[in-house]
Amino acid sequence: MATATATAAKRLQLDGVDLEYFEAGRGPTLLVLHGFLEMPGWYDFHHRLAQRFHVVAPSHPGFGGSSRPEWMTSLDDLANFYLDLIDRLGAGKTHVVGHSFGGWVAAEMAVRCSHGLGKLVLADAVGLPAPGGPVRPAGGSIADWLVLEPEDLRALAWHDPATGDRLKLAGEDVTSEEELIAILKNREAATLYGWKPFFHSPRLAHWLHRASVPALVIWGEHDGVVPRAIGEAYAHGIGGARLEIVPGAAHLPHLEQPDEFARLVADFLAE
Amino acid sequence: MEAFHFTEMAYPYIPEDYFERGGARVILPNAIYDREKGHRLYNDLLDQHEYADQLGYHVFLNEHHQTITCVNSAVSVTAGALVRRTKQAKILILGNAISNREQPLRVAEEIALLDSISCGRILCGFLRGVPGEVHPSNVNPAFNRERFMEAHDLIVKSWTTPEPFAWEGKHYQYRYVNIWPQPYQQPHPPIWVSGVGTTETVDWAAAMGYTYAIFLAPWDVTARLFDRYREKAREAGRLEPGPDRFAYLLLLYVGESEEQAQRDGRGLEFYLRMRQRRGFWFPPGHSPVDATAKGWAAGTKSAGPGGAVKLSWEDYQDRGIAVIGTPDKVIKRIRELYDQTGVGNLLMMMHSGDMSNQVVMRSQKLFATEVLPAIREFDKTPRQPQAAAT
């Protein structure tokens, strides 16, 4: 997938993690937390947001070039870790944009301690059970992306078949062993944190009221990985939140419609 | 050399398009299962094991979940069905996939109970479980190895500690461990392990002195792993491991003539041809990421039942993964296997697919009367290093 070359990876040490992160731009600080399907990195939408914000985009512990201490295995750990990171950045109120798996992390941060947070954006976020039980007869509400064949997963995650090859999913799209190993390493890290319950917490919905920050929920119109009902549950559970649908996108609106995604985020943060 | 009867207990009554309908594992709808055919299948297969006991050799049971490759979904139940109906046979349970169990102490209790009823005829195998077992159990594959080690340590301690103790582990916690009964065999039943995905398992088995089993691998691979075991056992300060520390699973059919053996033994091939979805075979974290990458890249969209390399039926026989033929031929091949690997326990898949009990028992009887008396003595003699490599 096209990665802007504006920024090289940086590193910092925190809580026993050797953290890889990408950083650019000036303005209010915006922490961007990535999902489980794309490689961590610096993409077009980061670049657009960095025109107006100081964007910090870490690779989660265990993903990409970030290490993971052996004891760090849960969403509690990740939420506390990123709250520590905000303290470390020392930039005061920090906006958090979390997509997919990163949206779950962002929500868990906000229910624990929101006084260091500015605004919250959750996009196609996992983390909640679908209201009313599993939306798929087998596999659960969130698509079992760990067992699907790459082309079947792509059909759920990416709307436009003409550009779908921009998403690398460990199929024929992968051209080197290094790339395949990097993707499988991320799948392993995601599994470690989210295998059971499958990428959600049965408790989170009961605490969403504690996320006392302005919040925006963004969903790709055609997301086949995480059902929109979960986005509606987030918007319903966080006081004052609203749900915006991005046409022409599935699970990855920030990558498939980067202009529209960056505009929605920037407008909301400027409100 | 000791011999063990084995059937994977596959469910053979499946439609041609089973792969399109989900493949062998996890998501093939169980509406395909026919309870009358299933009832007959289970009893036929248990009859084979009882017959092995009557003929004077041992039995080997395993367990899988939500798969047509093996419908023995609770090995303690089938072992329980056999302990009172068999008299002399060792009952090898290989095994319990303890990583995937939420209650490893239940395994400790089941083995101790079976061992008590059978007067110490249980051989206790512990496994990490094949990768596709993580979906039915839904236990996180990224912790599979850690859980295996912790469950093993807990079970062995529960068998060998004469008073209540507490366990506060990473994956298991018990405030009171004090199991009744204790195993009949002291300090506990012999422990067997299997696993060829990485060298970690063989190294650990050697250090612990456990019997190490290899399933359906080429003989040269098997010999290398057994040599590694011997080397690691020496490094651990153990006595030179004898043939009893090694086991090998092959497909085996003995016939009166080569022609009859080839005709009736062909039914064993069924096991090697079942296919399952790649996604259910490479769960993240179950194996090291570089090993997963190799398997994933080679697996295209389907993977076999595990262990076996993909070959023609003739190649399986040439390599000795399947040994099919007259008693003389089978004796000769098993001698070659012994000479090349030093194995002392022969695990024999003598049934697969829809082979009838008439066909299987004919082979069982020939094996016991014509083959077993000869091969029993093999491991009491030195290996012949000049044996032809296969």
XYZ file of C-alpha atoms in Angstrom:
661
model
C 0.000 0.000 0.000
C 1.262 3.465 -0.809
C 3.078 4.908 2.154
C 4.046 8.553 2.168
C 7.746 8.988 2.737
C 7.464 12.177 4.761
C 8.585 10.614 7.997
C 10.990 7.913 9.119
C 10.359 5.648 12.079
C 11.485 6.960 15.457
C 11.899 5.069 18.715
C 11.339 5.643 22.403
C 11.506 3.465 25.532
C 8.441 3.253 27.761
C 7.137 0.643 30.240
C 9.599 -1.930 28.967
C 8.520 -1.391 25.344
C 10.969 -0.403 22.638
C 8.359 1.604 20.748
C 8.452 2.381 17.027
C 6.459 5.474 16.045
C 5.989 7.924 13.234
C 5.641 11.636 13.838
C 5.139 14.793 11.796
C 3.281 18.106 11.750
C 2.650 20.999 14.090
C -0.404 21.945 16.090
C -2.489 20.127 18.670
C -1.192 16.596 19.296
C -3.116 13.754 17.694
C -2.349 10.150 18.693
C -3.328 7.769 15.870
C -3.751 4.087 16.804
C -3.718 1.578 13.952
C -5.880 -1.452 13.294
C -5.139 -5.175 12.893
C -5.305 -5.498 9.099
C -2.868 -2.911 7.760
C 0.866 -2.749 8.384
C 1.687 -0.030 10.907
C 3.260 2.943 9.159
C 2.732 6.400 7.759
C -0.027 6.684 5.166
C -1.668 9.422 3.084
C -4.251 10.210 5.750
C -1.504 10.730 8.339
C 0.143 13.117 5.949
C -3.082 15.070 5.409
C -3.774 15.307 9.139
C -0.191 16.427 9.748
C -0.958 19.625 7.785
C -2.974 20.797 10.795
C -1.914 18.600 13.717
C 1.133 17.158 15.418
C 0.484 13.515 14.481
C 2.029 10.673 16.499
C 1.409 7.195 15.073
C 2.946 4.353 17.128
C 3.125 0.681 16.196
C 1.394 -1.247 18.977
C 3.692 -3.294 21.223
C 4.307 -6.561 19.354
C 3.337 -5.085 15.958
C 5.656 -3.759 13.264
C 8.952 -2.662 14.774
C 7.745 -2.344 18.375
C 8.774 -4.876 21.005
C 6.368 -6.354 23.533
C 7.318 -7.332 27.088
C 6.263 -10.909 27.826
C 3.768 -9.787 30.479
C 1.927 -7.360 28.190
C -1.003 -9.388 26.898
C -4.245 -7.478 27.356
C -6.202 -4.398 26.372
C -5.806 -3.141 29.936
C -2.068 -3.157 29.366
C -2.326 -1.311 26.044
C -4.745 1.305 27.420
C -2.491 2.051 30.379
C 0.550 2.045 28.109
C -0.889 4.697 25.785
C -2.083 6.814 28.717
C 1.538 6.690 29.855
C 2.626 7.655 26.347
C 0.398 10.738 26.428
C 2.001 11.725 29.713
C 5.419 11.148 28.190
C 4.625 13.289 25.133
C 3.796 16.072 27.588
C 1.643 17.905 25.062
C -1.334 18.424 27.347
C -4.783 17.478 26.074
C -4.203 14.953 23.297
C -6.737 13.882 20.684
C -6.932 10.148 20.013
C -7.965 8.605 16.685
C -8.289 4.839 16.809
C -9.159 2.616 13.910
C -10.356 -1.012 14.192
C -8.189 -2.633 16.894
C -6.769 0.805 17.706
C -10.312 2.088 18.225
C -10.826 -0.531 20.900
C -7.602 0.600 22.583
C -8.734 4.248 22.376
C -12.115 3.424 23.940
C -10.442 1.502 26.766
C -8.179 4.509 27.389
C -11.119 6.915 27.505
C -13.130 4.889 30.043
C -10.097 4.642 32.340
C -8.864 8.205 32.354
C -10.160 10.862 30.008
C -8.803 13.999 31.637
C -5.631 13.818 29.557
C -7.619 13.366 26.365
C -8.904 16.024 23.998
C -11.365 14.504 21.574
C -11.922 10.885 20.601
C -12.452 9.445 17.110
C -13.324 5.775 16.712
C -13.357 4.361 13.179
C -14.672 0.885 12.359
C -13.662 -0.017 15.879
C -13.821 -3.447 17.448
C -14.156 -3.772 21.220
C -17.897 -4.130 21.800
C -20.094 -7.188 21.335
C -22.788 -6.697 18.706
C -26.079 -5.851 20.444
C -28.392 -8.859 20.334
C -25.680 -11.498 19.942
C -23.481 -12.787 17.121
C -24.376 -11.383 13.708
C -22.764 -14.333 11.940
C -24.068 -17.852 12.616
C -20.521 -19.176 13.103
C -17.398 -17.175 13.811
C -19.117 -14.413 15.783
C -19.933 -10.772 15.096
C -16.477 -9.642 13.976
C -15.410 -11.503 10.845
C -12.918 -14.248 11.657
C -10.205 -12.508 9.664
C -7.620 -14.962 11.029
C -9.100 -17.932 9.132
C -10.461 -16.283 5.972
C -8.592 -16.706 2.729
C -6.963 -13.381 1.761
C -9.287 -12.730 -1.185
C -12.372 -13.476 0.915
C -11.149 -11.124 3.624
C -10.362 -8.433 1.065
C -13.948 -8.580 -0.184
C -15.132 -7.751 3.352
C -12.478 -5.149 4.137
C -12.053 -3.156 0.909
C -14.893 -1.721 -1.188
C -13.376 -1.037 -4.608
C -11.981 -4.206 -6.242
C -9.946 -2.051 -8.631
C -7.753 -0.757 -5.796
C -8.009 -3.705 -3.392
C -4.478 -4.857 -4.091
C -3.272 -1.923 -2.002
C -4.151 -3.996 1.067
C -1.582 -6.728 1.797
C -3.219 -9.763 3.364
C -0.747 -12.637 3.181
C -2.046 -13.946 -0.150
C -0.758 -13.613 -3.699
C -0.369 -9.898 -2.935
C 2.703 -10.617 -0.829
C 5.917 -10.608 -2.808
C 8.641 -11.455 -0.312
C 9.142 -13.732 2.669
C 10.056 -10.697 4.803
C 6.725 -9.092 3.995
C 4.822 -12.307 4.752
C 6.640 -12.715 8.077
C 5.880 -9.091 8.998
C 2.171 -9.646 8.306
C 2.091 -12.960 10.198
C 3.892 -11.333 13.127
C 1.154 -8.710 13.349
C -1.512 -11.427 13.196
C 0.243 -13.180 16.069
C 0.337 -9.994 18.156
C -3.333 -9.303 17.474
C -4.179 -12.888 18.425
C -2.333 -12.538 21.677
C -4.409 -9.515 22.687
C -7.744 -10.326 21.106
C -8.371 -14.054 20.606
C -10.952 -14.528 23.334
C -13.441 -12.991 23.556
C -12.836 -12.346 19.868
C -11.676 -8.703 19.711
C -14.179 -7.368 22.171
C -14.741 -6.938 25.873
C -18.100 -7.906 27.358
C -17.526 -5.235 30.045
C -16.656 -2.202 27.966
C -20.227 -1.214 27.072
C -21.064 -0.816 30.772
C -18.320 1.782 31.215
C -18.611 3.831 28.024
C -20.379 6.585 29.981
C -17.048 7.283 31.647
C -15.608 8.421 28.297
C -16.432 12.027 29.086
C -14.869 13.529 25.964
C -16.419 14.721 22.705
C -16.466 11.709 20.414
C -17.015 10.971 16.740
C -17.644 7.490 15.352
C -16.743 6.905 11.690
C -17.751 3.798 9.764
C -17.047 2.621 6.249
C -20.397 2.197 4.501
C -19.560 -1.336 3.375
C -17.536 -2.618 6.343
C -17.909 -6.399 6.255
C -15.357 -7.040 9.005
C -16.960 -5.119 11.881
C -20.750 -4.704 11.681
C -22.113 -1.172 11.757
C -24.265 -2.176 14.750
C -21.070 -1.965 16.809
C -20.495 1.596 15.582
C -24.050 2.438 16.531
C -23.456 0.951 19.969
C -20.364 3.131 20.422
C -22.241 6.243 19.295
C -25.102 5.378 21.630
C -22.875 4.553 24.598
C -20.621 7.625 24.562
C -22.609 10.714 25.520
C -23.039 13.162 22.645
C -21.216 11.034 20.081
C -22.420 10.908 16.487
C -21.900 8.359 13.723
C -20.613 9.386 10.277
C -20.735 6.958 7.358
C -18.005 7.077 4.713
C -19.264 6.020 1.273
C -16.980 4.066 -1.020
C -15.160 2.381 1.840
C -15.408 -0.837 3.840
C -13.325 -1.620 6.945
C -10.516 0.808 6.105
C -12.037 4.230 5.261
C -8.815 5.964 6.342
C -6.953 4.102 3.607
C -9.608 3.738 0.918
C -11.004 7.303 1.229
C -8.141 9.197 2.896
C -9.394 12.656 1.776
C -12.839 12.189 3.207
C -11.533 10.504 6.345
C -8.986 13.247 7.085
C -11.611 15.940 6.395
C -14.112 14.350 8.811
C -11.490 14.034 11.537
C -10.041 17.518 11.072
C -13.486 19.190 10.960
C -14.559 17.383 14.117
C -11.399 18.291 15.990
C -11.789 21.926 14.909
C -15.415 22.166 16.123
C 9.781 -54.016 19.680
C 6.283 -53.244 20.917
C 3.373 -52.851 18.510
C 0.221 -50.748 18.867
C -3.015 -50.926 16.899
C -4.273 -47.553 15.729
C -7.126 -46.082 13.778
C -7.530 -42.324 13.504
C -11.290 -42.976 13.735
C -12.048 -40.858 10.708
C -15.686 -40.445 9.695
C -15.704 -41.690 6.111
C -19.319 -41.159 5.035
C -18.802 -37.709 3.546
C -19.999 -36.059 0.329
C -17.698 -35.492 -2.651
C -17.920 -31.731 -2.172
C -17.015 -31.697 1.535
C -14.090 -29.349 0.916
C -16.312 -26.770 -0.762
C -18.737 -27.133 2.156
C -16.049 -26.259 4.691
C -13.230 -28.792 4.483
C -12.443 -31.474 7.024
C -12.435 -29.273 10.108
C -14.445 -26.936 12.271
C -17.104 -25.681 9.860
C -18.264 -28.746 7.887
C -21.931 -28.949 8.979
C -22.517 -31.858 11.359
C -25.841 -32.558 9.652
C -23.663 -34.779 7.427
C -23.137 -37.087 10.412
C -25.386 -40.174 10.349
C -25.975 -41.421 13.881
C -26.677 -45.043 12.858
C -23.501 -45.223 10.780
C -21.653 -43.490 13.604
C -22.891 -46.023 16.148
C -21.636 -48.906 14.013
C -18.354 -47.142 13.282
C -17.492 -46.585 16.938
C -18.263 -50.166 17.883
C -16.388 -51.605 14.912
C -13.300 -49.585 15.787
C -13.424 -50.533 19.452
C -13.762 -54.169 18.318
C -10.481 -53.781 16.428
C -8.753 -52.617 19.602
C -10.198 -55.478 21.632
C -9.022 -57.874 18.943
C -5.492 -56.434 19.166
C -5.572 -57.177 22.893
C -6.696 -60.762 22.243
C -3.928 -61.152 19.661
C -1.312 -60.003 22.148
C -0.354 -56.472 21.180
C -1.213 -52.985 22.344
C -3.648 -50.223 21.440
C -3.214 -46.529 20.739
C -5.991 -43.930 21.000
C -6.021 -40.264 20.108
C -8.465 -37.379 20.229
C -9.525 -34.529 17.965
C -12.450 -32.128 17.867
C -14.928 -30.927 15.274
C -13.253 -32.811 12.438
C -14.061 -35.757 10.192
C -10.389 -36.758 10.300
C -10.970 -38.124 13.807
C -14.317 -38.464 15.539
C -12.844 -39.742 18.802
C -13.759 -36.532 20.587
C -13.052 -37.708 24.158
C -10.169 -40.130 24.452
C -10.815 -40.846 28.115
C -14.244 -42.166 27.163
C -12.944 -44.610 24.555
C -10.067 -45.597 26.848
C -12.664 -46.168 29.560
C -14.637 -48.353 27.180
C -11.513 -50.448 26.617
C -9.888 -50.818 30.026
C -12.413 -53.380 31.263
C -12.695 -55.209 27.923
C -8.962 -55.666 27.419
C -6.660 -57.803 29.551
C -3.023 -57.393 28.667
C -2.729 -54.513 26.205
C -1.067 -51.282 27.162
C -3.426 -48.450 26.317
C -1.487 -45.584 24.807
C -3.369 -42.304 24.991
C -1.532 -39.940 22.638
C -2.888 -37.956 23.673
C -4.451 -35.246 25.639
C -3.860 -31.811 24.101
C -3.334 -30.240 27.476
C -2.638 -26.738 26.136
C -6.231 -26.541 25.010
C -7.740 -27.710 28.286
C -9.047 -25.171 30.771
C -8.858 -27.775 33.553
C -5.617 -29.768 33.306
C -6.301 -31.377 36.670
C -9.256 -33.138 35.070
C -6.723 -34.830 32.747
C -4.597 -35.807 35.747
C -7.672 -37.362 37.369
C -8.821 -39.191 34.239
C -5.409 -40.739 33.616
C -5.024 -41.735 37.274
C -8.496 -43.295 37.241
C -7.878 -45.242 34.028
C -4.522 -46.364 35.384
C -6.150 -47.552 38.606
C -8.911 -49.518 36.851
C -6.487 -51.074 34.343
C -3.894 -52.014 36.974
C -1.272 -49.787 35.421
C -1.736 -50.360 31.695
C -1.940 -46.674 30.732
C 0.724 -44.835 28.731
C 0.056 -41.137 28.987
C 0.716 -38.884 26.007
C 0.720 -35.109 26.304
C 0.393 -32.962 23.191
C 0.199 -29.317 22.259
C -2.547 -30.340 19.837
C -2.458 -29.854 16.084
C -3.030 -26.236 15.079
C -6.621 -26.816 13.965
C -7.585 -27.810 17.501
C -7.483 -24.227 18.749
C -10.759 -23.274 17.107
C -12.929 -25.904 18.794
C -11.332 -25.210 22.181
C -11.021 -21.464 21.499
C -7.913 -21.351 23.678
C -5.522 -18.611 22.569
C -2.928 -20.224 20.256
C -0.347 -17.570 21.136
C -0.065 -19.127 24.614
C -0.137 -22.748 23.441
C 3.449 -23.620 24.322
C 3.412 -21.792 27.648
C 0.179 -23.531 28.593
C 1.558 -26.927 27.583
C 4.542 -26.542 29.878
C 2.537 -25.201 32.787
C -0.202 -27.841 32.461
C 2.420 -30.597 32.246
C 4.212 -29.356 35.367
C 0.943 -29.072 37.245
C -0.285 -32.553 36.263
C 2.999 -34.278 37.131
C 3.136 -32.442 40.440
C -0.450 -33.464 41.190
C 0.531 -37.116 40.646
C 3.669 -36.998 42.737
C 2.874 -34.749 45.696
C 1.573 -36.676 48.714
C -0.250 -33.756 50.284
C -2.413 -30.811 49.245
C -0.637 -27.936 47.518
C -1.544 -24.615 45.912
C -0.761 -23.608 42.318
C -0.492 -19.972 41.279
C 0.636 -20.003 37.665
C 0.328 -17.675 34.718
C -2.418 -19.710 33.076
C -3.749 -21.982 35.829
C -4.574 -21.281 39.431
C -5.788 -23.733 42.058
C -5.871 -23.148 45.782
C -6.213 -26.859 46.573
C -4.597 -29.622 44.540
C -4.949 -33.040 46.121
C -6.204 -35.545 43.547
C -7.775 -38.907 44.282
C -6.929 -41.492 43.099
C -3.209 -41.325 42.639
C -2.040 -43.271 39.549
C -1.544 -47.031 39.952
C 1.915 -46.844 38.324
C 4.475 -45.068 40.484
C 5.506 -42.383 40.391
C 3.126 -41.986 37.439
C 2.315 -43.609 34.062
C 5.061 -43.369 31.441
C 4.799 -40.049 29.596
C 4.912 -39.871 25.820
C 5.085 -36.794 23.620
C 4.959 -36.070 19.921
C 5.723 -33.094 17.738
C 7.915 -32.376 14.763
C 7.000 -28.763 13.980
C 10.030 -27.458 15.838
C 13.009 -28.994 17.633
C 11.829 -27.646 21.000
C 9.655 -30.692 21.655
C 12.327 -33.285 20.928
C 14.874 -31.400 23.029
C 12.477 -31.213 25.936
C 11.412 -34.871 25.631
C 15.063 -35.917 25.672
C 15.851 -33.818 28.732
C 12.831 -35.282 30.530
C 13.443 -38.866 29.387
C 9.980 -39.173 27.836
C 9.125 -41.451 24.931
C 9.137 -39.441 21.727
C 6.769 -40.339 18.877
C 6.918 -39.256 15.245
C 3.923 -39.624 12.958
C 4.176 -40.412 9.239
C 7.434 -38.552 8.605
C 10.053 -39.777 6.109
C 12.474 -42.215 7.731
C 15.517 -39.988 7.230
C 13.770 -37.101 9.003
C 12.739 -39.487 11.771
C 16.284 -40.812 12.149
C 17.694 -37.278 12.400
C 15.199 -36.310 15.107
C 15.877 -39.506 17.076
C 19.611 -38.802 16.820
C 18.983 -35.306 18.110
C 17.030 -36.830 21.025
C 19.995 -39.109 21.842
C 22.382 -36.166 21.710
C 20.174 -33.993 23.939
C 19.662 -36.866 26.390
C 23.434 -37.212 26.720
C 23.774 -33.474 27.241
C 21.169 -33.725 30.004
C 23.259 -36.425 31.685
C 20.784 -39.213 30.997
C 21.601 -42.825 30.219
C 21.774 -43.689 26.519
C 18.094 -43.905 25.524
C 16.978 -47.348 24.414
C 14.588 -48.173 21.572
C 11.695 -47.969 24.028
C 12.141 -44.181 24.078
C 11.161 -43.910 20.401
C 7.916 -44.497 18.533
C 6.950 -44.193 14.886
C 3.503 -44.171 13.279
C 3.075 -45.653 9.830
C 0.212 -47.019 7.743
C 0.351 -50.809 7.739
C -1.521 -53.629 6.039
C -0.490 -57.285 6.021
C -2.002 -59.622 3.400
C -1.667 -63.244 2.373
C -0.395 -62.118 -1.004
C 1.074 -58.899 -2.314
C -1.969 -58.526 -4.557
C -4.481 -58.917 -1.733
C -2.503 -56.599 0.521
C -2.337 -53.909 -2.130
C -6.044 -54.243 -2.926
C -7.315 -54.182 0.655
C -4.589 -51.968 2.132
C -5.353 -49.195 -0.317
C -8.170 -48.156 2.002
C -5.555 -46.637 4.310
C -4.856 -43.920 1.762
C -8.152 -42.235 2.676
C -6.514 -40.637 5.704
C -3.787 -38.987 3.668
C -6.148 -37.340 1.218
C -8.499 -35.398 3.466
C -8.212 -31.663 2.999
C -8.945 -28.735 5.244
C -8.975 -24.960 4.950
C -5.590 -23.301 5.301
C -6.980 -20.718 7.718
C -7.846 -23.436 10.227
C -4.378 -24.955 9.974
C -2.145 -21.941 10.674
C -3.568 -20.098 13.674
C -1.234 -17.243 14.612
C 1.143 -17.980 17.450
C 0.709 -21.750 17.531
C 4.027 -22.184 15.731
C 6.984 -19.810 15.396
C 6.244 -17.184 12.771
C 8.888 -18.363 10.283
C 7.489 -21.907 10.386
C 3.971 -20.548 9.907
C 5.204 -18.491 6.952
C 6.603 -21.577 5.214
C 3.428 -23.568 5.780
C 1.162 -20.700 4.835
C 3.029 -20.004 1.607
C 3.070 -23.685 0.636
C -0.470 -24.390 1.741
C -2.294 -22.566 -1.063
C -5.875 -23.009 0.030
C -5.828 -26.404 1.655
C -3.635 -28.430 3.933
C -3.489 -32.138 4.694
C -4.230 -33.769 8.015
C -0.757 -32.998 9.254
C 2.559 -34.762 9.538
C 2.538 -36.427 6.182
C 4.254 -35.020 3.151
C 2.181 -35.009 -0.040
C 3.149 -37.926 -2.254
C 1.642 -40.529 -4.539
C 0.476 -43.743 -2.888
C 3.425 -45.572 -4.432
C 5.840 -42.974 -3.054
C 4.357 -43.345 0.426
C 5.143 -47.050 0.178
C 8.609 -46.513 -1.275
C 9.437 -44.256 1.645
C 7.993 -46.621 4.221
C 5.357 -44.178 5.477
C 2.969 -46.889 4.309
C 4.082 -50.525 4.585
C 1.777 -52.825 2.637
C 2.436 -56.438 1.707
C 3.012 -60.018 2.701
C 4.337 -60.922 6.155
C 7.850 -61.438 4.794
C 7.877 -58.078 3.085
C 6.481 -56.295 6.137
C 9.060 -57.943 8.420
C 11.835 -56.874 6.056
C 10.598 -53.270 5.911
C 10.211 -53.011 9.683
C 13.733 -54.357 10.088
C 14.940 -51.619 7.744
C 12.987 -49.061 9.766
C 14.582 -50.311 12.971
C 18.050 -50.325 11.468
C 17.677 -46.799 10.140
C 16.015 -45.189 13.180
C 16.394 -47.441 16.236
C 12.688 -47.199 16.971
C 11.279 -49.573 19.582
C 7.560 -48.809 19.430
C 5.678 -49.383 16.219
C 2.403 -47.454 15.999
C 0.334 -48.928 13.201
C -2.571 -47.236 11.483
C -4.258 -50.448 10.321
C -7.636 -48.926 9.543
C -8.820 -45.835 7.742
C -11.796 -44.661 5.754
C -14.434 -47.267 5.067
C -12.247 -50.377 5.408
C -14.439 -53.137 6.838
C -13.575 -54.944 10.048
C -13.316 -58.167 8.060
C -10.552 -56.604 5.973
C -8.821 -54.968 8.948
C -8.995 -57.983 11.262
C -7.587 -60.244 8.555
C -4.520 -58.001 8.533
C -4.448 -57.770 12.334
C -4.399 -61.558 12.650
C -1.671 -62.020 10.049
C 0.342 -59.307 11.738
C 0.050 -60.953 15.150
C 0.784 -64.482 13.988
C 3.344 -63.939 11.199
C 4.985 -60.561 11.787
C 4.922 -59.777 15.490
C 6.981 -62.793 16.671
C 9.800 -61.729 14.340
C 9.816 -57.980 14.952
C 9.475 -58.369 18.714
C 13.125 -59.392 18.842
C 14.468 -56.644 16.576
C 15.226 -54.090 19.244
C 17.075 -56.644 21.327
C 19.658 -56.851 18.543
C 22.137 -54.209 17.352
C 21.089 -51.965 14.497
C 22.652 -52.831 11.146
C 24.172 -49.581 9.907
C 24.600 -50.818 6.338
C 20.835 -50.977 5.800
C 19.807 -49.284 2.585
C 18.593 -45.739 3.032
C 15.143 -45.005 1.692
